[in-house]
Coordinates of C-alpha atoms in Angstrom, one line a residue:
M1 CA -93.0 13.3 88.9
S2 CA -90.1 12.0 91.2
F3 CA -87.1 14.2 91.5
I4 CA -84.9 11.2 92.4
T5 CA -86.0 9.4 89.0
H6 CA -85.1 12.7 87.2
V7 CA -81.7 12.6 88.8
L8 CA -81.0 8.9 88.2
A9 CA -82.2 9.3 84.6
C10 CA -79.8 12.2 84.2
L11 CA -76.8 10.2 85.7
F12 CA -77.8 7.2 83.6
G13 CA -77.7 9.3 80.4
M14 CA -74.3 10.9 81.2
G15 CA -72.8 7.5 81.1
S16 CA -73.8 7.1 77.3
W17 CA -70.8 9.0 75.8
V18 CA -68.8 10.4 78.6
T19 CA -65.6 8.3 77.9
I20 CA -65.4 9.2 74.2
C21 CA -66.4 12.9 75.0
G22 CA -63.8 13.0 77.7
L23 CA -61.1 11.5 75.2
W24 CA -61.9 14.4 72.8
V25 CA -61.4 17.1 75.3
E26 CA -58.1 15.6 76.6
L27 CA -56.6 15.5 73.1
P28 CA -54.5 18.7 73.6
L29 CA -52.7 17.0 76.4
I30 CA -52.4 13.6 74.7
V31 CA -51.4 14.7 71.1
P32 CA -47.9 16.0 71.9
Q33 CA -47.0 13.0 73.7
I34 CA -47.9 10.2 71.0
P35 CA -46.5 9.6 67.7
E36 CA -49.9 10.2 65.5
G37 CA -50.0 13.9 66.5
W38 CA -53.0 15.9 65.4
Y39 CA -53.8 13.0 63.0
L40 CA -55.3 11.3 66.0
P41 CA -58.7 13.0 65.9
S42 CA -59.4 11.4 62.4
Y43 CA -58.2 8.0 63.7
L44 CA -60.6 8.4 66.6
S45 CA -63.5 9.1 64.4
S46 CA -62.9 6.1 62.5
L47 CA -62.4 3.8 65.3
I48 CA -65.7 5.1 66.8
Q49 CA -67.6 4.2 63.6
M50 CA -65.9 0.7 63.4
A51 CA -67.2 0.1 66.9
N52 CA -70.6 0.1 65.3
V53 CA -70.1 -3.8 65.1
G54 CA -71.4 -3.5 68.8
P55 CA -75.0 -2.1 68.0
L56 CA -75.0 -4.2 64.8
F57 CA -74.6 -7.4 66.8
I58 CA -77.3 -6.5 69.2
T59 CA -79.8 -5.5 66.6
L60 CA -79.2 -8.7 64.6
M61 CA -79.6 -10.7 67.7
H62 CA -82.8 -9.3 68.6
R63 CA -84.1 -9.3 65.1
F64 CA -83.4 -13.0 64.6
R65 CA -83.2 -14.3 68.2
P66 CA -85.8 -12.0 70.0
G67 CA -85.8 -12.4 73.8
L68 CA -82.5 -14.2 73.9
L69 CA -80.8 -10.9 75.3
S70 CA -82.2 -8.7 77.8
E71 CA -81.8 -4.8 78.0
A72 CA -80.5 -5.0 81.6
T73 CA -78.1 -7.7 80.9
V74 CA -76.5 -5.9 77.9
I75 CA -76.4 -2.6 79.8
Y76 CA -74.8 -4.1 82.8
F77 CA -72.2 -5.6 80.8
I78 CA -71.3 -2.5 78.6
I79 CA -71.2 -0.1 81.6
S80 CA -68.8 -2.4 83.5
F81 CA -66.7 -3.0 80.3
G82 CA -66.5 0.8 79.7
A83 CA -65.4 1.4 83.3
L84 CA -62.7 -1.3 83.0
A85 CA -61.4 0.1 79.6
S86 CA -61.4 3.7 81.1
F87 CA -59.4 2.4 84.0
L88 CA -56.8 0.7 81.7
L89 CA -56.3 3.7 79.6
A90 CA -55.0 5.5 82.8
F91 CA -51.9 3.2 82.6
F92 CA -51.5 2.5 78.8
W93 CA -52.5 5.7 76.9
K94 CA -49.0 6.6 76.0
E95 CA -47.5 3.3 75.5
T96 CA -46.2 2.6 72.0
V97 CA -45.6 -0.5 69.7
M98 CA -43.5 -0.7 66.7
V99 CA -45.6 -1.6 63.6
Q100 CA -43.7 -2.0 60.5
G101 CA -40.8 0.0 61.7
T102 CA -43.0 2.9 62.9
E103 CA -44.1 3.7 66.5
R104 CA -47.8 3.5 66.9
S105 CA -50.1 4.0 69.9
V106 CA -51.6 0.6 69.7
P107 CA -52.7 0.4 73.3
L108 CA -54.5 3.9 73.2
L109 CA -56.2 3.0 69.8
L110 CA -57.3 -0.4 71.0
L111 CA -58.8 0.8 74.2
T112 CA -60.4 3.7 72.5
F113 CA -62.0 1.1 70.2
F114 CA -63.3 -0.8 73.3
I115 CA -64.9 2.3 74.8
S116 CA -66.3 3.1 71.5
V117 CA -68.1 0.0 71.4
V118 CA -69.6 0.6 74.7
D119 CA -70.8 4.1 73.9
C120 CA -72.2 3.1 70.4
T121 CA -74.1 0.0 71.9
S122 CA -75.6 2.5 74.4
S123 CA -77.4 4.1 71.5
V124 CA -79.6 0.9 70.9
T125 CA -79.9 -0.1 74.6
F126 CA -80.1 2.9 76.9
L127 CA -82.8 4.6 74.7
P128 CA -85.1 1.6 74.5
F129 CA -84.7 1.2 78.2
M130 CA -86.1 4.6 79.0
M131 CA -89.4 3.1 77.5
Q132 CA -89.7 1.5 81.1
L133 CA -90.3 5.0 82.5
K134 CA -92.9 7.7 81.8
P135 CA -92.1 9.9 78.7
E136 CA -91.2 13.0 80.8
Y137 CA -88.0 11.2 81.8
L138 CA -86.7 10.8 78.1
T139 CA -86.0 14.4 77.9
T140 CA -84.1 14.3 81.2
Y141 CA -82.1 11.3 79.8
F142 CA -81.1 13.6 76.9
V143 CA -80.1 16.2 79.3
G144 CA -77.7 13.7 80.8
E145 CA -76.5 12.7 77.5
G146 CA -75.6 16.4 76.8
L147 CA -73.9 16.6 80.2
S148 CA -71.8 13.5 79.1
G149 CA -70.0 16.1 77.0
L150 CA -70.1 19.2 79.2
V151 CA -68.9 17.7 82.4
P152 CA -65.5 16.3 80.9
A153 CA -65.1 19.7 79.1
L154 CA -65.5 21.4 82.4
V155 CA -63.0 19.2 84.3
A156 CA -60.7 19.7 81.5
L157 CA -60.9 23.4 81.8
I158 CA -60.1 23.0 85.6
Q159 CA -57.2 20.7 84.5
G160 CA -55.8 23.6 82.3
V161 CA -55.7 21.2 79.0
G162 CA -53.4 22.4 76.5
V163 CA -52.7 26.1 77.5
V164 CA -49.8 27.2 75.2
H165 CA -47.5 30.1 75.4
C166 CA -45.1 31.2 72.7
L167 CA -41.5 31.4 74.0
N168 CA -38.4 32.8 72.4
V169 CA -35.7 30.1 71.8
T170 CA -32.2 30.2 70.5
Q171 CA -31.8 28.0 67.3
T172 CA -28.3 27.3 66.0
F173 CA -27.9 26.4 62.2
N174 CA -25.0 25.8 59.9
I175 CA -24.5 28.1 56.8
S176 CA -22.2 27.6 53.8
E177 CA -18.8 29.3 53.6
A178 CA -19.8 31.1 50.4
S179 CA -23.1 32.2 52.1
A180 CA -21.1 33.3 55.1
Q181 CA -18.7 35.5 52.9
S182 CA -21.6 37.1 51.0
R183 CA -23.2 38.0 54.2
N184 CA -19.7 39.1 55.7
I185 CA -20.2 36.5 58.4
N186 CA -17.0 35.1 59.6
E187 CA -18.5 32.0 61.5
S188 CA -19.7 28.9 59.9
E189 CA -22.5 28.7 62.5
S190 CA -25.1 31.3 63.3
T191 CA -27.9 31.6 65.8
R192 CA -31.2 33.1 65.5
Y193 CA -34.5 33.6 67.8
V194 CA -37.5 31.7 66.9
L195 CA -40.9 31.3 68.6
R196 CA -41.6 27.6 69.9
P197 CA -45.0 26.7 71.6
H198 CA -44.5 25.8 75.2
Y199 CA -47.5 23.8 76.8
Q200 CA -48.3 24.6 80.2
L201 CA -48.2 21.8 82.7
P202 CA -51.8 20.8 83.7
N203 CA -53.1 21.0 87.2
F204 CA -53.5 17.3 87.3
S205 CA -52.4 14.4 84.9
V206 CA -53.8 12.6 82.1
E207 CA -53.9 9.6 84.2
A208 CA -56.1 11.3 86.8
F209 CA -58.4 12.5 84.1
F210 CA -59.0 9.0 83.0
F211 CA -59.6 7.9 86.6
F212 CA -62.3 10.5 86.7
L213 CA -63.9 9.0 83.7
T214 CA -63.9 5.5 85.3
A215 CA -65.7 7.1 88.3
M216 CA -68.3 8.5 86.0
M217 CA -69.0 5.0 84.6
V218 CA -69.4 3.7 88.0
V219 CA -72.0 6.5 88.7
C220 CA -73.9 5.5 85.6
L221 CA -73.8 1.8 86.9
V222 CA -75.2 2.7 90.3
A223 CA -77.7 5.0 88.7
F224 CA -78.9 2.1 86.5
L225 CA -79.1 -0.4 89.5
L226 CA -81.4 2.2 91.2
L227 CA -83.5 2.8 88.2
N228 CA -84.3 -0.7 88.2
Y229 CA -84.7 -1.5 91.9
H230 CA -85.5 1.8 93.9
P231 CA -89.0 1.9 95.0
A232 CA -89.5 5.6 94.0
V233 CA -88.7 4.8 90.6
A234 CA -91.0 1.7 90.6
R235 CA -93.8 4.1 91.3
E236 CA -92.9 6.1 88.1
R237 CA -93.3 3.3 85.7
P238 CA -96.4 3.4 83.5
K239 CA -99.3 1.3 85.2
S240 CA -99.4 -1.2 82.4
Q241 CA -96.1 -2.6 80.9
H242 CA -96.5 -5.4 78.7
S243 CA -94.2 -7.5 76.5
I244 CA -95.5 -9.6 73.8
S245 CA -95.0 -13.3 73.3
F246 CA -95.9 -15.2 70.2
T247 CA -96.2 -19.0 70.0
K248 CA -95.7 -20.7 66.7
S249 CA -98.6 -23.1 67.1
D250 CA -101.2 -20.5 67.6
D251 CA -102.0 -17.1 66.4
T252 CA -103.0 -15.9 69.9
V253 CA -100.9 -12.9 71.3
S254 CA -100.4 -13.2 75.2
H255 CA -99.6 -10.2 77.4
H256 CA -97.3 -10.6 80.3
T257 CA -96.8 -7.7 82.8
K258 CA -93.0 -6.8 83.5
G259 CA -92.1 -4.9 86.6
T260 CA -88.4 -4.4 85.6
S261 CA -86.3 -4.7 82.4
E262 CA -84.6 -7.9 83.5
S263 CA -86.1 -10.1 80.9
R264 CA -87.5 -7.4 78.5
P265 CA -86.5 -8.1 74.8
M266 CA -85.0 -5.0 73.2
I267 CA -87.1 -5.4 70.0
S268 CA -90.6 -7.0 70.0
S269 CA -90.8 -9.9 68.0
L270 CA -94.2 -9.2 66.6
S271 CA -95.9 -6.1 65.6
G272 CA -99.3 -8.0 65.4
S273 CA -102.3 -6.0 67.0
Q274 CA -100.2 -3.4 68.5
K275 CA -100.2 -1.2 65.5
P276 CA -102.0 -0.9 62.1
R277 CA -100.5 -3.5 59.7
G278 CA -98.0 -1.9 57.0
L279 CA -97.5 1.4 59.0
F280 CA -94.4 2.4 61.2
G281 CA -94.9 2.4 65.0
K282 CA -98.4 3.7 65.8
G283 CA -99.1 4.8 62.5
T284 CA -99.1 8.6 63.3
Y285 CA -96.6 9.4 60.5
S286 CA -96.7 8.2 56.8
W287 CA -93.8 6.2 55.5
M288 CA -92.6 9.5 53.7
Q289 CA -92.7 11.5 56.9
V290 CA -90.8 8.6 58.6
I291 CA -88.1 8.4 56.0
Y292 CA -87.8 12.3 56.1
I293 CA -87.4 11.9 60.1
F294 CA -84.7 9.3 59.8
V295 CA -82.9 11.0 57.1
I296 CA -82.7 14.1 59.2
L297 CA -81.6 12.2 62.1
A298 CA -78.7 10.5 60.3
W299 CA -77.5 13.8 58.7
A300 CA -77.6 15.7 62.0
N301 CA -75.7 12.9 63.7
A302 CA -73.1 12.6 60.8
L303 CA -72.4 16.4 61.1
T304 CA -72.3 16.6 65.0
N305 CA -70.7 13.2 65.8
S306 CA -68.0 12.7 63.1
V307 CA -67.7 15.3 60.2
L308 CA -67.4 18.3 62.1
P309 CA -65.4 17.0 65.1
S310 CA -62.9 15.7 62.5
V311 CA -61.9 19.2 61.7
Q312 CA -62.5 21.1 64.9
S313 CA -58.8 21.6 65.6
Y314 CA -58.3 22.8 61.9
S315 CA -61.2 25.4 62.2
C316 CA -60.4 26.8 65.6
L317 CA -56.5 26.5 66.3
P318 CA -55.6 29.1 63.7
Y319 CA -57.5 31.6 65.9
G320 CA -55.6 30.6 68.8
N321 CA -55.5 28.0 71.6
K322 CA -58.3 30.0 73.6
A323 CA -60.5 29.8 70.6
Y324 CA -60.2 26.1 70.3
H325 CA -60.9 25.5 74.1
W326 CA -63.9 27.9 74.2
S327 CA -65.5 26.4 71.2
A328 CA -65.1 22.8 72.5
T329 CA -66.3 23.9 76.0
M330 CA -69.3 26.0 74.8
A331 CA -70.3 23.7 72.2
A332 CA -70.5 21.1 75.1
V333 CA -72.7 23.5 77.0
A334 CA -75.0 24.0 74.0
N335 CA -75.9 20.3 73.9
P336 CA -77.5 20.2 77.3
M337 CA -79.0 23.6 76.8
A338 CA -80.9 22.3 73.7
C339 CA -82.1 19.6 75.9
F340 CA -83.3 22.0 78.6
I341 CA -85.1 24.0 76.0
A342 CA -86.9 20.9 74.7
M343 CA -88.1 20.2 78.2
F344 CA -90.1 23.4 78.1
Y345 CA -90.7 23.9 74.5
S346 CA -91.2 20.6 72.9
Q347 CA -92.3 21.7 69.4
R348 CA -92.7 18.6 67.0
S349 CA -93.3 20.5 63.8
L350 CA -91.5 18.6 60.9
V351 CA -91.2 21.9 59.1
L352 CA -89.4 23.4 62.1
M353 CA -87.2 20.3 62.1
G354 CA -86.2 20.9 58.5
V355 CA -85.5 24.6 59.1
L356 CA -83.2 24.0 62.1
T357 CA -81.4 21.3 60.1
T358 CA -80.9 23.8 57.3
I359 CA -79.5 26.5 59.6
G360 CA -77.2 24.0 61.3
T361 CA -76.1 22.7 58.0
A362 CA -75.3 26.3 56.9
I363 CA -73.3 27.0 59.9
G364 CA -71.5 23.7 59.7
A365 CA -70.5 24.7 56.1
Y366 CA -69.1 27.8 57.4
I367 CA -67.0 25.8 60.1
M368 CA -65.9 23.4 57.2
S369 CA -64.7 26.3 55.0
M370 CA -62.5 27.8 57.8
A371 CA -61.1 24.3 58.4
A372 CA -60.3 24.1 54.7
L373 CA -58.7 27.5 54.6
S374 CA -56.5 26.5 57.8
P375 CA -53.9 27.7 58.7
C376 CA -55.0 31.1 57.4
P377 CA -58.9 31.4 57.7
L378 CA -60.9 34.5 57.4
L379 CA -60.2 37.2 60.0
V380 CA -57.5 35.0 61.5
H381 CA -55.8 37.9 63.3
D382 CA -59.0 39.6 64.4
A383 CA -60.8 39.2 67.5
F384 CA -63.9 39.3 65.6
G385 CA -62.9 36.1 63.7
T386 CA -62.4 34.4 67.0
L387 CA -65.9 35.4 68.2
I388 CA -67.5 34.2 65.1
I389 CA -66.0 30.6 65.0
V390 CA -66.8 30.1 68.7
G391 CA -70.3 31.2 68.1
A392 CA -70.6 29.3 65.0
W393 CA -69.7 26.1 67.0
I394 CA -72.3 27.0 69.7
F395 CA -75.3 27.6 67.4
F396 CA -74.1 24.7 65.1
V397 CA -74.5 22.1 68.1
L398 CA -77.5 24.0 69.7
S399 CA -79.7 23.7 66.6
L400 CA -78.8 20.1 65.5
S401 CA -79.0 18.9 69.3
Y402 CA -82.5 20.2 69.6
V403 CA -83.4 18.7 66.4
K404 CA -82.1 15.2 67.7
V405 CA -84.0 15.6 70.9
I406 CA -87.3 16.2 69.2
I407 CA -86.8 13.3 66.9
G408 CA -86.0 11.2 70.0
V409 CA -89.3 12.4 71.7
I410 CA -91.3 11.7 68.5
L411 CA -89.9 8.2 68.2
R412 CA -90.5 7.4 71.9
D413 CA -94.3 7.9 71.3
E414 CA -94.0 5.5 68.4
G415 CA -93.0 2.7 70.5
H416 CA -90.1 0.6 71.8
S417 CA -88.8 -0.6 68.4
A418 CA -88.9 2.9 67.0
L419 CA -86.3 4.0 69.7
V420 CA -84.0 1.0 68.8
W421 CA -84.2 2.1 65.1
C422 CA -83.5 5.6 66.3
G423 CA -80.3 4.5 67.9
A424 CA -79.3 2.4 64.7
V425 CA -79.8 5.4 62.5
V426 CA -77.8 7.5 64.9
Q427 CA -74.9 5.1 64.5
L428 CA -75.4 4.7 60.6
G429 CA -75.3 8.5 60.1
S430 CA -72.2 8.8 62.3
M431 CA -70.4 6.0 60.5
L432 CA -71.1 7.4 57.2
G433 CA -69.7 10.9 58.1
A434 CA -66.6 9.2 59.5
L435 CA -66.0 7.1 56.4
T436 CA -66.3 10.3 54.2
M437 CA -64.0 12.3 56.4
F438 CA -61.1 9.9 57.0
P439 CA -59.8 9.9 53.5
L440 CA -60.1 13.7 53.2
V441 CA -58.0 14.3 56.5
N442 CA -55.6 11.2 56.5
V443 CA -55.1 10.3 52.8
Y444 CA -55.6 13.4 50.7
N445 CA -54.3 15.9 53.4
F446 CA -57.0 18.1 52.5
F447 CA -56.7 20.2 55.7
S448 CA -53.3 21.8 57.1
S449 CA -52.7 22.7 60.7
G450 CA -50.3 25.7 61.3
D451 CA -47.8 26.3 63.9
P452 CA -49.7 28.3 66.8
C453 CA -46.6 30.5 67.1
N454 CA -45.1 31.1 63.7
T455 CA -47.9 30.8 61.1
Q456 CA -47.6 33.8 58.8
C457 CA -50.9 34.9 57.1
P458 CA -51.5 37.9 54.9

């Protein structure tokens, strides 16, 4: 295997979700300066799922107009568009617009939608492109996809995102004359000391962070160019790559060798002799097993991409700002860690897949319970409670990320179209999770955030 191809596949994978992941870790700096406040995470989850119009359009185009769009064309466009949107965020993220008499961060939300379209569309384009390379490089791609969350988190830690200190401030308030007499106070005004959160200035600005995300997208674009044209990568392609063309006037299937992805359709227009009729992919799994795999894939992505991220601040902030940052950072570490484990221990047991999904779901239920109990979850004033919530986030992401990687490896062996369906199910699960959480967070106010300095819990 070529080391340079591994590096390029990793860098290519890093561009898949780096902009959205970067936006999430930058929230503690963004939230205090916009009118939406901590409702922003649930807004972002909904916008990300609305962005599934991108993969839906691509999938429909290749279902009804196969061959009209090529993987390379779409990927070049979405990476370039993502870099442009990230660049514009640096200038417009805190601009507001009056909407029905209320200030709203319309530029931020609009640009977030654009970068979400880019990242969501990567699920149905980047993965199928990896079929161009040997199977070993798919796991490397997943490592890069995991690093798309870890790298921005580490940069945010260096930046000093959202470090808060509780400071005593003097507050003056008016009291009634009767109340003053009853308390033997001669003045109509009194003062008291209260704790107020004071956010430490970051080491560099939000604008600089968005420029960093732009640079990451440019790196992804360069990596994709080299994956297409570098001689070392060309040697790592399978010896026989065929696309299938079918003419309406004849039942003959003709094969044409393709050296690059420039004109490769993302979904083959014919299954024909490539797989047993009536079976999914190569026919390795029964339809019940295929449904089982896709249900687990949708469930795992619903939990990791939308359901739990919508309540991460509620589950962690009651334990302190450090708990929130450590849980976000270490969860980002757990994702590529799961991919590294899969590189050396690629266990494809469907039973193990179900067991790990059950474990991850149980841990997710604990995290959701702590979010529902916010601002006074279990062991809120105990260091052990902080350790548990951080550990819960780590093992939650670790278990379900391993499941997602193994499913990706399984579907890669089932063929090109199986990976396209993989990306579509990933986005479907994420969308259903977001649609479930948005009313709970924003309409019914099921979750409550506490003051980091003044919350009183028994």
